[in-house]
mmCIF file of C-alpha atoms in Angstrom:
data_model
loop_
_atom_site.group_PDB
_atom_site.id
_atom_site.type_symbol
_atom_site.label_atom_id
_atom_site.label_comp_id
_atom_site.label_asym_id
_atom_site.label_seq_id
_atom_site.Cartn_x
_atom_site.Cartn_y
_atom_site.Cartn_z
ATOM 1 C CA MET A 1 0.000 0.000 0.000
ATOM 2 C CA VAL A 2 1.288 3.461 -0.905
ATOM 3 C CA ASN A 3 1.387 6.018 1.894
ATOM 4 C CA GLU A 4 -0.257 8.985 0.158
ATOM 5 C CA ARG A 5 0.704 12.346 1.613
ATOM 6 C CA LYS A 6 -2.258 14.607 2.260
ATOM 7 C CA TRP A 7 -2.081 18.293 1.315
ATOM 8 C CA ASN A 8 -4.462 20.221 3.505
ATOM 9 C CA ASP A 9 -3.894 23.828 4.512
ATOM 10 C CA VAL A 10 -7.460 24.716 5.353
ATOM 11 C CA ALA A 11 -8.931 24.809 8.841
ATOM 12 C CA LEU A 12 -12.243 25.860 10.305
ATOM 13 C CA ILE A 13 -12.617 27.485 13.693
ATOM 14 C CA GLN A 14 -15.871 27.510 15.627
ATOM 15 C CA LEU A 15 -16.140 30.774 17.519
ATOM 16 C CA PRO A 16 -17.783 30.858 20.956
ATOM 17 C CA GLU A 17 -20.112 33.675 19.870
ATOM 18 C CA LYS A 18 -21.328 35.340 16.695
ATOM 19 C CA VAL A 19 -19.065 37.915 15.087
ATOM 20 C CA LYS A 20 -20.317 41.479 15.338
ATOM 21 C CA PHE A 21 -19.932 42.948 11.871
ATOM 22 C CA SER A 22 -18.959 46.589 11.400
ATOM 23 C CA ASP A 23 -17.491 48.813 8.719
ATOM 24 C CA ARG A 24 -14.104 47.155 9.447
ATOM 25 C CA ILE A 25 -15.286 43.569 9.967
ATOM 26 C CA GLN A 26 -17.260 42.033 7.119
ATOM 27 C CA PRO A 27 -18.070 38.499 5.953
ATOM 28 C CA ILE A 28 -16.501 37.252 2.753
ATOM 29 C CA SER A 29 -17.918 34.876 0.168
ATOM 30 C CA ARG A 30 -15.876 31.935 -1.030
ATOM 31 C CA ALA A 31 -15.486 30.790 -4.603
ATOM 32 C CA THR A 32 -17.886 27.974 -5.386
ATOM 33 C CA LYS A 33 -17.103 27.055 -9.007
ATOM 34 C CA GLN A 34 -14.042 24.969 -9.767
ATOM 35 C CA GLU A 35 -12.129 27.434 -11.962
ATOM 36 C CA ASP A 36 -8.543 27.890 -13.044
ATOM 37 C CA PHE A 37 -8.512 31.640 -12.177
ATOM 38 C CA ALA A 38 -5.287 32.043 -14.250
ATOM 39 C CA GLY A 39 -4.812 35.641 -15.345
ATOM 40 C CA ARG A 40 -7.194 37.005 -12.715
ATOM 41 C CA GLU A 41 -6.148 39.851 -10.421
ATOM 42 C CA VAL A 42 -6.094 38.941 -6.724
ATOM 43 C CA VAL A 43 -5.220 40.642 -3.452
ATOM 44 C CA LEU A 44 -3.133 39.020 -0.736
ATOM 45 C CA SER A 45 -3.279 40.355 2.802
ATOM 46 C CA GLY A 46 -1.370 39.397 5.905
ATOM 47 C CA TRP A 47 0.480 40.295 9.086
ATOM 48 C CA GLY A 48 3.727 38.477 8.249
ATOM 49 C CA LEU A 49 7.253 39.751 7.845
ATOM 50 C CA GLN A 50 7.617 42.854 5.711
ATOM 51 C CA LYS A 51 10.844 41.539 4.173
ATOM 52 C CA ASP A 52 13.103 38.521 4.497
ATOM 53 C CA GLY A 53 14.532 38.567 8.013
ATOM 54 C CA GLY A 54 12.554 41.723 8.774
ATOM 55 C CA ASP A 55 9.994 42.676 11.364
ATOM 56 C CA VAL A 56 6.399 41.534 11.639
ATOM 57 C CA ALA A 57 3.981 44.053 10.168
ATOM 58 C CA GLN A 58 2.389 46.463 12.643
ATOM 59 C CA ALA A 59 -0.478 47.107 10.218
ATOM 60 C CA LEU A 60 -2.249 44.742 7.830
ATOM 61 C CA GLN A 61 -0.278 44.545 4.568
ATOM 62 C CA PHE A 62 -1.692 44.079 1.059
ATOM 63 C CA ALA A 63 -0.168 42.997 -2.265
ATOM 64 C CA ASN A 64 -1.737 42.898 -5.723
ATOM 65 C CA LEU A 65 -0.937 39.643 -7.501
ATOM 66 C CA LYS A 66 -2.025 37.781 -10.619
ATOM 67 C CA VAL A 67 -3.018 34.117 -10.633
ATOM 68 C CA ILE A 68 -0.769 31.932 -12.791
ATOM 69 C CA SER A 69 -1.452 28.443 -14.126
ATOM 70 C CA ASN A 70 -0.345 25.462 -12.079
ATOM 71 C CA GLY A 71 1.890 24.440 -14.992
ATOM 72 C CA GLU A 72 3.715 27.761 -14.822
ATOM 73 C CA CYS A 73 3.920 27.523 -11.036
ATOM 74 C CA ALA A 74 5.387 23.999 -11.220
ATOM 75 C CA LYS A 75 8.352 25.487 -13.138
ATOM 76 C CA THR A 76 9.282 27.248 -9.884
ATOM 77 C CA PHE A 77 8.245 24.696 -7.241
ATOM 78 C CA GLY A 78 8.140 21.373 -9.110
ATOM 79 C CA SER A 79 5.121 19.207 -9.814
ATOM 80 C CA PHE A 80 5.509 17.316 -6.521
ATOM 81 C CA LEU A 81 4.405 20.406 -4.569
ATOM 82 C CA ILE A 82 1.905 21.870 -7.039
ATOM 83 C CA LYS A 83 -1.289 19.814 -7.013
ATOM 84 C CA GLU A 84 -4.849 20.368 -8.267
ATOM 85 C CA SER A 85 -5.681 21.770 -4.839
ATOM 86 C CA THR A 86 -2.958 24.426 -5.229
ATOM 87 C CA LEU A 87 -3.505 27.889 -6.671
ATOM 88 C CA CYS A 88 -0.476 30.074 -7.427
ATOM 89 C CA ALA A 89 -0.134 33.822 -7.828
ATOM 90 C CA ARG A 90 2.767 36.188 -8.356
ATOM 91 C CA GLY A 91 3.403 39.894 -8.132
ATOM 92 C CA ASP A 92 6.274 42.280 -8.543
ATOM 93 C CA GLU A 93 9.416 42.091 -6.440
ATOM 94 C CA LYS A 94 8.650 42.336 -2.725
ATOM 95 C CA GLU A 95 5.016 41.349 -3.392
ATOM 96 C CA SER A 96 4.771 37.738 -2.283
ATOM 97 C CA PRO A 97 3.549 35.962 0.824
ATOM 98 C CA CYS A 98 6.226 36.126 3.498
ATOM 99 C CA SER A 99 6.911 34.235 6.709
ATOM 100 C CA GLY A 100 3.949 34.754 9.034
ATOM 101 C CA ASP A 101 1.380 35.211 6.241
ATOM 102 C CA SER A 102 0.361 31.531 6.215
ATOM 103 C CA GLY A 103 -3.374 31.051 6.528
ATOM 104 C CA GLY A 104 -4.087 34.527 5.175
ATOM 105 C CA PRO A 105 -6.666 35.184 2.454
ATOM 106 C CA LEU A 106 -6.234 35.558 -1.294
ATOM 107 C CA VAL A 107 -9.287 37.255 -2.788
ATOM 108 C CA LEU A 108 -10.390 38.204 -6.277
ATOM 109 C CA ALA A 109 -9.755 41.928 -6.727
ATOM 110 C CA GLU A 110 -13.012 42.436 -8.618
ATOM 111 C CA ASP A 111 -15.398 41.258 -5.920
ATOM 112 C CA ASN A 112 -13.448 40.147 -2.814
ATOM 113 C CA THR A 113 -14.324 36.472 -3.267
ATOM 114 C CA LEU A 114 -12.008 34.148 -1.321
ATOM 115 C CA VAL A 115 -10.130 31.884 -3.757
ATOM 116 C CA GLY A 116 -7.041 30.886 -1.770
ATOM 117 C CA VAL A 117 -5.395 30.542 1.623
ATOM 118 C CA VAL A 118 -1.642 31.215 1.931
ATOM 119 C CA SER A 119 0.208 27.913 2.026
ATOM 120 C CA PHE A 120 3.880 28.491 1.182
ATOM 121 C CA GLY A 121 6.351 30.706 -0.616
ATOM 122 C CA HIS A 122 9.715 30.113 -2.219
ATOM 123 C CA ALA A 123 12.647 29.019 -0.041
ATOM 124 C CA SER A 124 14.737 31.940 -1.349
ATOM 125 C CA GLY A 125 12.381 34.370 0.366
ATOM 126 C CA CYS A 126 9.578 36.760 -0.378
ATOM 127 C CA GLU A 127 11.403 39.641 -2.029
ATOM 128 C CA HIS A 128 12.147 38.173 -5.463
ATOM 129 C CA GLY A 129 8.746 38.296 -7.181
ATOM 130 C CA LEU A 130 8.467 34.510 -7.221
ATOM 131 C CA PRO A 131 5.032 32.902 -7.031
ATOM 132 C CA GLY A 132 3.320 32.089 -3.782
ATOM 133 C CA ALA A 133 1.317 28.894 -3.358
ATOM 134 C CA PHE A 134 -2.173 28.910 -1.880
ATOM 135 C CA ALA A 135 -4.681 26.238 -0.912
ATOM 136 C CA ARG A 136 -7.347 26.429 -3.640
ATOM 137 C CA VAL A 137 -10.551 27.069 -1.680
ATOM 138 C CA THR A 138 -12.806 25.421 -4.272
ATOM 139 C CA SER A 139 -10.968 22.136 -3.671
ATOM 140 C CA PHE A 140 -12.218 22.191 -0.075
ATOM 141 C CA ASN A 141 -15.812 23.354 -0.636
ATOM 142 C CA LYS A 142 -17.343 19.906 -0.120
ATOM 143 C CA TRP A 143 -15.452 19.438 3.155
ATOM 144 C CA ILE A 144 -16.324 22.988 4.309
ATOM 145 C CA SER A 145 -20.012 22.389 3.543
ATOM 146 C CA GLU A 146 -19.977 19.022 5.358
ATOM 147 C CA LYS A 147 -18.484 20.638 8.463
ATOM 148 C CA THR A 148 -20.493 23.865 8.489
ATOM 149 C CA GLY A 149 -23.731 23.045 6.702
ATOM 150 C CA LEU A 150 -23.108 26.068 4.449
#
């Protein structure tokens, strides 16, 4: 029997009480259709390092990225790491997920729909404009619905 490695970077947290929404706290919709998203503009946000070996952000940081195909992404990371459940995006230099951004959202710029969750970046760091890898939310929709009823 082959020991198949599981690739899951998505978690759900049950809060003890309902979230009180405000102008700064809003719900987000998640992508429901299995799409490639290649070429689409996305926004990454996170509280991670602001540069390799730097300090943790004191304010929420944002980066505009563009989704790339998994084939293009595999040229950077290899096909072993890039699976169907992976979505990749890249930006300019210094616009990549950095240490501490893991678990953060990747949303479509046009309508703030959640399409990815930060999984990993390149071993050479986050300042070189290399792609970041994200858990493709649509790959987990069935599991999310089973657990939440939504």
